[in-house]
Short mmCIF file of C-alpha atoms and ligand atoms in Angstrom, two decimals:
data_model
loop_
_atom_site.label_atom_id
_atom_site.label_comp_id
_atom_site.label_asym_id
_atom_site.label_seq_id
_atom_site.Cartn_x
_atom_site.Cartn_y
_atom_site.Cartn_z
CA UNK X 1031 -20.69 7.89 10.49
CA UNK X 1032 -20.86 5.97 13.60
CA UNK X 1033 -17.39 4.96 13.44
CA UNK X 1034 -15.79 2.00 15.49
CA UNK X 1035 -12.30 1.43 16.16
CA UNK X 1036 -12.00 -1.26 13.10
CA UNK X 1037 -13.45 2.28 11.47
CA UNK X 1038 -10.17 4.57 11.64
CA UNK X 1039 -8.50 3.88 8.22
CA UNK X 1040 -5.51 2.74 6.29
CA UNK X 1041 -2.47 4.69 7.69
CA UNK X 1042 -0.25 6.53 5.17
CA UNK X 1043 3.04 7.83 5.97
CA UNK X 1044 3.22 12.05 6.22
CA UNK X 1045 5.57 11.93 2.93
CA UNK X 1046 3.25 10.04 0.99
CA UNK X 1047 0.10 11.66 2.26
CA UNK X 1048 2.15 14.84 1.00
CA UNK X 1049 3.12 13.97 -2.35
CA UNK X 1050 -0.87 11.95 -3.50
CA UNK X 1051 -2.05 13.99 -6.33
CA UNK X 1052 -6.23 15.12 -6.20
CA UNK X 1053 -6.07 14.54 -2.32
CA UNK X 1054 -7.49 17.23 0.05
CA UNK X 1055 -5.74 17.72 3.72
CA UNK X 1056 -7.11 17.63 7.10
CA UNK X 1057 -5.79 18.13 10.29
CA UNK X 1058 -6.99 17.66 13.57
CA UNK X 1059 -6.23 17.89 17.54
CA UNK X 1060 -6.84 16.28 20.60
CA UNK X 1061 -5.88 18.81 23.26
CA UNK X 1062 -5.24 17.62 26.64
CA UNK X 1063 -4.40 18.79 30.21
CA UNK X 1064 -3.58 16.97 33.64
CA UNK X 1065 -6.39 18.03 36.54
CA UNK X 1066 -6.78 18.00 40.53
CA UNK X 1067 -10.38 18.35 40.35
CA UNK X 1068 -12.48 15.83 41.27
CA UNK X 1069 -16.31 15.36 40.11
CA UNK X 1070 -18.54 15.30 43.17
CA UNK X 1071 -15.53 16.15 45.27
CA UNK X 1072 -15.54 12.18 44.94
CA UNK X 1073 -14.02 11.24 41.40
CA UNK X 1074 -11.08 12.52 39.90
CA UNK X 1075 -11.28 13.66 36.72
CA UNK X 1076 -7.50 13.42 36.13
CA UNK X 1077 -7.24 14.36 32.79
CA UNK X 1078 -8.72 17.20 30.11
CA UNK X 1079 -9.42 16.08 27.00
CA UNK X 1080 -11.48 18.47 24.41
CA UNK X 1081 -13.38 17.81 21.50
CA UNK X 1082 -16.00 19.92 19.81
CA UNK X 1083 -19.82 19.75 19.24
CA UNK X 1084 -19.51 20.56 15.11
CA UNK X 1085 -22.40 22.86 13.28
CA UNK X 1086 -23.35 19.31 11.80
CA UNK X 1087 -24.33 17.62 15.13
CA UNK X 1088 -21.43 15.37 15.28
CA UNK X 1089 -18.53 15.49 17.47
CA UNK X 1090 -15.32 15.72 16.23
CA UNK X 1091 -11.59 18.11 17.09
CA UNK X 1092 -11.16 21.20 16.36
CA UNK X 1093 -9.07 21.73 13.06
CA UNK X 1094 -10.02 21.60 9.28
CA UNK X 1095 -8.88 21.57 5.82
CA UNK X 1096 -5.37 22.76 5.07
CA UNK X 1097 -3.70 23.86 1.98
CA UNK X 1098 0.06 22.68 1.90
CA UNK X 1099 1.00 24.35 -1.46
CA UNK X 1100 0.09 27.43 0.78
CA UNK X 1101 0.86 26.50 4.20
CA UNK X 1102 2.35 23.79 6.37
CA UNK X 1103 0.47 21.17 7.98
CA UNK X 1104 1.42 22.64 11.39
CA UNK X 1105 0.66 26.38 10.43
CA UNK X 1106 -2.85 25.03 8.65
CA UNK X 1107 -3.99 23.58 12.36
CA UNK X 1108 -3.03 26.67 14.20
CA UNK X 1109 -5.02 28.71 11.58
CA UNK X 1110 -7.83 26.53 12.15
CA UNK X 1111 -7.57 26.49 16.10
CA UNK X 1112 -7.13 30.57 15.72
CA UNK X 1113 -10.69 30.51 13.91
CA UNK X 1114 -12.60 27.28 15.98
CA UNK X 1115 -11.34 28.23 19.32
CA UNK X 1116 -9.51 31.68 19.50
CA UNK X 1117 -6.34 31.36 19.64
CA UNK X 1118 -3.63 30.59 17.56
CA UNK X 1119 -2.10 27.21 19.84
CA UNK X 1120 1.55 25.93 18.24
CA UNK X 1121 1.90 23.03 16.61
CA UNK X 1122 4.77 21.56 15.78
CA UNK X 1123 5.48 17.76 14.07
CA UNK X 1124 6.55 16.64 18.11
CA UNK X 1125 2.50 16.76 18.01
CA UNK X 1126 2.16 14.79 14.95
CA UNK X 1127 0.48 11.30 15.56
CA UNK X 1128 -0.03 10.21 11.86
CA UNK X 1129 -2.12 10.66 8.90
CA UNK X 1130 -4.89 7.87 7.28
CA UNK X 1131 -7.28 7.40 4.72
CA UNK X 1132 -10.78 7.35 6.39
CA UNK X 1133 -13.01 5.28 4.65
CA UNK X 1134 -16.03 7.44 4.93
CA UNK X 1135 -14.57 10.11 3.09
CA UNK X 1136 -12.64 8.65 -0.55
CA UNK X 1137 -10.72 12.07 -1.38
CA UNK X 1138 -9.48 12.84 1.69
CA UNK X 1139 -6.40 12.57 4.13
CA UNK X 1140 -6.61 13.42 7.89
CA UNK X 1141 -3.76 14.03 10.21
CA UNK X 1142 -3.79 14.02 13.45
CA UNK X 1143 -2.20 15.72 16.66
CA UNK X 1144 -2.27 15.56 19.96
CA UNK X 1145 -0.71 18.06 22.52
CA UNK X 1146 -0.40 18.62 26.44
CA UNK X 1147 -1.57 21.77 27.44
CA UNK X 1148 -1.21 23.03 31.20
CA UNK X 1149 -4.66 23.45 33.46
CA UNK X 1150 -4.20 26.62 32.87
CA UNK X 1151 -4.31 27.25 29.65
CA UNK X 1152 -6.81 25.07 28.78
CA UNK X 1153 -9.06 26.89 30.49
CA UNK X 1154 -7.77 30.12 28.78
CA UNK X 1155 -8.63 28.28 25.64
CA UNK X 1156 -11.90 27.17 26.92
CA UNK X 1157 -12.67 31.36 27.50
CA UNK X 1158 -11.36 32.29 24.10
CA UNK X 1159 -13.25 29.62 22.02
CA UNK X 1160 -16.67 31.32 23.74
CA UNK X 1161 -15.17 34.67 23.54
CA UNK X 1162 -12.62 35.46 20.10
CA UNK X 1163 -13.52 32.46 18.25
CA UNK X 1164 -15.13 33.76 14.79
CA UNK X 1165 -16.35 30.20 13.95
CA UNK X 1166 -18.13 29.96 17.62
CA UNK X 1167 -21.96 29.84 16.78
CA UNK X 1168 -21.18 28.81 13.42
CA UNK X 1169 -19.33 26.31 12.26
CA UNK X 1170 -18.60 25.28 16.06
CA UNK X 1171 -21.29 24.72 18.42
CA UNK X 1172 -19.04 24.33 21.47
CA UNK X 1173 -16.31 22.86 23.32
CA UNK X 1174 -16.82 20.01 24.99
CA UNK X 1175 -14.80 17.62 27.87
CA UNK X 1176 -15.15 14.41 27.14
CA UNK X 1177 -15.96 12.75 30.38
CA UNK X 1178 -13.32 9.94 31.10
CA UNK X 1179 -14.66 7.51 33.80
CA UNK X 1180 -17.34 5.28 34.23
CA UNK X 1181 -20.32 5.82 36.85
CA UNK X 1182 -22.18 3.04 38.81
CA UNK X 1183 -25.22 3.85 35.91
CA UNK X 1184 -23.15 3.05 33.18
CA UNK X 1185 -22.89 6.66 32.33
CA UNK X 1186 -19.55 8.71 31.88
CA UNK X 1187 -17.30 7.58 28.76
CA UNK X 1188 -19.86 4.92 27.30
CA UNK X 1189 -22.66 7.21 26.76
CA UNK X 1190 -19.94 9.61 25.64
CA UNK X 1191 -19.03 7.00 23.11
CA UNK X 1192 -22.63 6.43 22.14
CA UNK X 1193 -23.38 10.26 20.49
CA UNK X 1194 -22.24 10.60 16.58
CA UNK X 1195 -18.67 11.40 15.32
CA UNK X 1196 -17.29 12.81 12.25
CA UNK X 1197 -15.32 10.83 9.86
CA UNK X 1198 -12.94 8.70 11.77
CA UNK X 1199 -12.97 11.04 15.31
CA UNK X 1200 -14.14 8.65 17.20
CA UNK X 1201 -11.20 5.82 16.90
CA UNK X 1202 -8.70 9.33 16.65
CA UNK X 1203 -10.31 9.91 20.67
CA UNK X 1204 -9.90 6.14 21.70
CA UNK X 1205 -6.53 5.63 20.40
CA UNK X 1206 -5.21 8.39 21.97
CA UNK X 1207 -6.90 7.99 25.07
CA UNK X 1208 -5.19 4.45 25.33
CA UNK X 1209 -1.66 5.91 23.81
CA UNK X 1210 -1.81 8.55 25.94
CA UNK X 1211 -2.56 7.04 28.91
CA UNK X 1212 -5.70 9.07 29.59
CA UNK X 1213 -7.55 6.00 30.98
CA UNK X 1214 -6.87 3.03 32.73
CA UNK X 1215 -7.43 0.00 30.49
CA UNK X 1216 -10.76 -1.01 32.68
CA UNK X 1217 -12.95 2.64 32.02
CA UNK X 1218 -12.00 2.08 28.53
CA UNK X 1219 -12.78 -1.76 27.83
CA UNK X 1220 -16.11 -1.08 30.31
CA UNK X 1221 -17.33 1.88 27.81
CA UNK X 1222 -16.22 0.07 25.02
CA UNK X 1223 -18.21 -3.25 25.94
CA UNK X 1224 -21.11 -0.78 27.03
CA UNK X 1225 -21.15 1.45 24.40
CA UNK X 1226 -21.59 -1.39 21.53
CA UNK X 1227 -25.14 -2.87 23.51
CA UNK X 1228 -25.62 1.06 23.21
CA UNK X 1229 -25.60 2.12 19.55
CA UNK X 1230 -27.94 1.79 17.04
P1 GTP Z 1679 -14.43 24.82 6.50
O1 GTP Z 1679 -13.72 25.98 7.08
O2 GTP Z 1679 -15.91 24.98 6.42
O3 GTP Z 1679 -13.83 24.33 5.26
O4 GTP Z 1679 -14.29 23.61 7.58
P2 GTP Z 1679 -12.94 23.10 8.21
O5 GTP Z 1679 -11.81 23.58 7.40
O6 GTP Z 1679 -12.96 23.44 9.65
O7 GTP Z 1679 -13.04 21.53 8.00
P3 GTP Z 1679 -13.56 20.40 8.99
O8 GTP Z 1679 -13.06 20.61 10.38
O9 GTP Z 1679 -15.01 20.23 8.80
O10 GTP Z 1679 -12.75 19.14 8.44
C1 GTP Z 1679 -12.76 18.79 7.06
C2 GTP Z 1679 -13.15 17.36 6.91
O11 GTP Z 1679 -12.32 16.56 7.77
C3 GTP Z 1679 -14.58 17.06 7.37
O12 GTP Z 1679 -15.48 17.20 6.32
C4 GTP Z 1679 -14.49 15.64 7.85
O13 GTP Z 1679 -14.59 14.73 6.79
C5 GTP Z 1679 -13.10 15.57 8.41
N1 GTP Z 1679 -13.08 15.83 9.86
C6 GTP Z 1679 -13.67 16.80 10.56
N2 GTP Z 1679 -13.39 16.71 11.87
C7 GTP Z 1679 -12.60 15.64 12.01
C8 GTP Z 1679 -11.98 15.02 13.11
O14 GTP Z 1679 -12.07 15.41 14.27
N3 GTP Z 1679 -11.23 13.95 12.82
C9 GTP Z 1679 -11.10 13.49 11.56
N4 GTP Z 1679 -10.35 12.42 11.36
N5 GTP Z 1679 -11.67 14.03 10.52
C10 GTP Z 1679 -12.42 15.09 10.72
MN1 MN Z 1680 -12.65 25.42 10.45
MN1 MN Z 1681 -13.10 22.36 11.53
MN1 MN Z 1682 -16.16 22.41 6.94
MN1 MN Z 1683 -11.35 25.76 7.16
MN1 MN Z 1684 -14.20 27.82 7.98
#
C-alpha cells in the first residue's frame, strides 16, 4: 500500500478509461494555494497543498467513487468534495491531470485533478471540512497540509513521505508536487533519498 513512484500505474487516456466495460471510477484532488507565511517566522512555507487523513489510516485526497452513467467526472468530484470537505469546489477538465490503472486495485480507474485555490479560500475550505462536512468523523479523519520542506533533522516532507497512502496517492502527491512546481528539485530528491532508508 506503501506505494513508490515506480507504484502509480499504467496511464489510460480519459476516452478509454470512459468507454472499459466492468470498471469502477475514481476521482481525486490535490488542492493547492500560494502562502506568505513562514514556519518559525524563519521558513517559508510557500505553498498549500491538502491531503486527507482517511477513516482507514492512510492518507490519500479527498474525492471518491463516481458514477458516469449518472454524473460527469467533474460533477462526481465536486459531490465528493461537498460530502469530505463541505463544500461543493468546481471542477472542470482545465483540472484534469489524467486517469491510470493502479496496480493495487485490478477493477478500478482513478483520475486525478489538481486545482489552485487562493489563501483564502483554502482556509474557508479548511473551516467547512471541520464544520459542514457530513463525512468529517467518518469516513474522513481530517485535513491535513502536507509539509513541503526539509528541516536540519531530516524531518518535514521525508517523514511526510514515510506514513501510509492509499492506492497510488502517494506518486499522485509527488508528481504533482514536481509538475506543479510546489518544490524545488533539492527538498524533493532529499525526502525522496530519505524517505526510502525510512520505510519499512
Ligand atoms: P464511499 O463513499 O465510502 O464509497 O467512499 P468514496 O466514494 O469517498 O471513495 P474513496 O475516496 O475511498 O475512493 C475509492 C477508491 O479509490 C479507494 O478504495 C481507493 O482504492 C482509491 N483511492 C482513494 N483515495 C485515493 C487517492 O487519493 N488517490 C487515488 N489514486 N486513489 C484513491
Ligand atoms: Mn467519499
Ligand atoms: Mn473519498
Ligand atoms: Mn470508500
Ligand atoms: Mn462516495
Ligand atoms: Mn461516502
Amino acid at each position: 500500500m506503501n506505494c513508490g513512484v515506480g507504484m502509480d500505474g499504467q496511464e489510460i487516456s480519459r476516452e478509454e478509461a470512459l468507454s472499459r466495460r466492468g470498471f469502477k471510477h475514481a476521482c481525486h484532488i490535490l488542492l493547492h494555494a500560494e502562502t506568505s507565511a513562514k514556519l518559525f517566522r524563519k521558513i517559508p512555507l510557500k505553498h498549500i497543498v491538502l491531503m486527507q487523513m482517511r477513516f482507514d489510516g492512510l492518507l490519500g485526497f479527498p474525492g471518491g467513487l463516481v458514477n458516469p452513467s449518472e454524473e460527469t467526472l467533474e460533477s462526481g468530484l465536486s459531490r465528493e468534495l461537498q460530502e469530505e470537505v463541505g463544500v461543493a469546489v468546481p471542477v472542470t477538465v482545465d483540472d484534469y491531470v489524467y486517469s491510470r490503472l493502479p496496480p493495487s486495485s485490478p477493477n478500478l480507474i482513478t483520475h486525478f485533478y489538481t486545482k489552485k485555490m487562493t489563501e483564502a479560500e483554502l482556509l474557508e475550505l479548511e473551516k467547512a471540512a471541520v464544520g459542514n462536512a457530513a463525512d468529517h468523523g467518518l469516513e474522513v479523519m481530517g485535513m491535513v497540509r502536507v509539509p513541503l520542506y526539509t528541516l536540519k533533522n531530516g524531518g518535514g516532507l521525508s517523514w511526510f513521505l514515510s506514513h501510509s497512502f492509499i492506492s497510488n496517492s502517494r506518486a499522485q502527491l509527488l508528481g504533482s508536487l514536481r509538475r506543479l512546481g510546489l518544490v524545488s528539485e533539492g527538498v524533493l530528491d532529499d525526502a525522496l533519498r530519505q524517505g526510502d532508508q525510512m520505510r519499512h
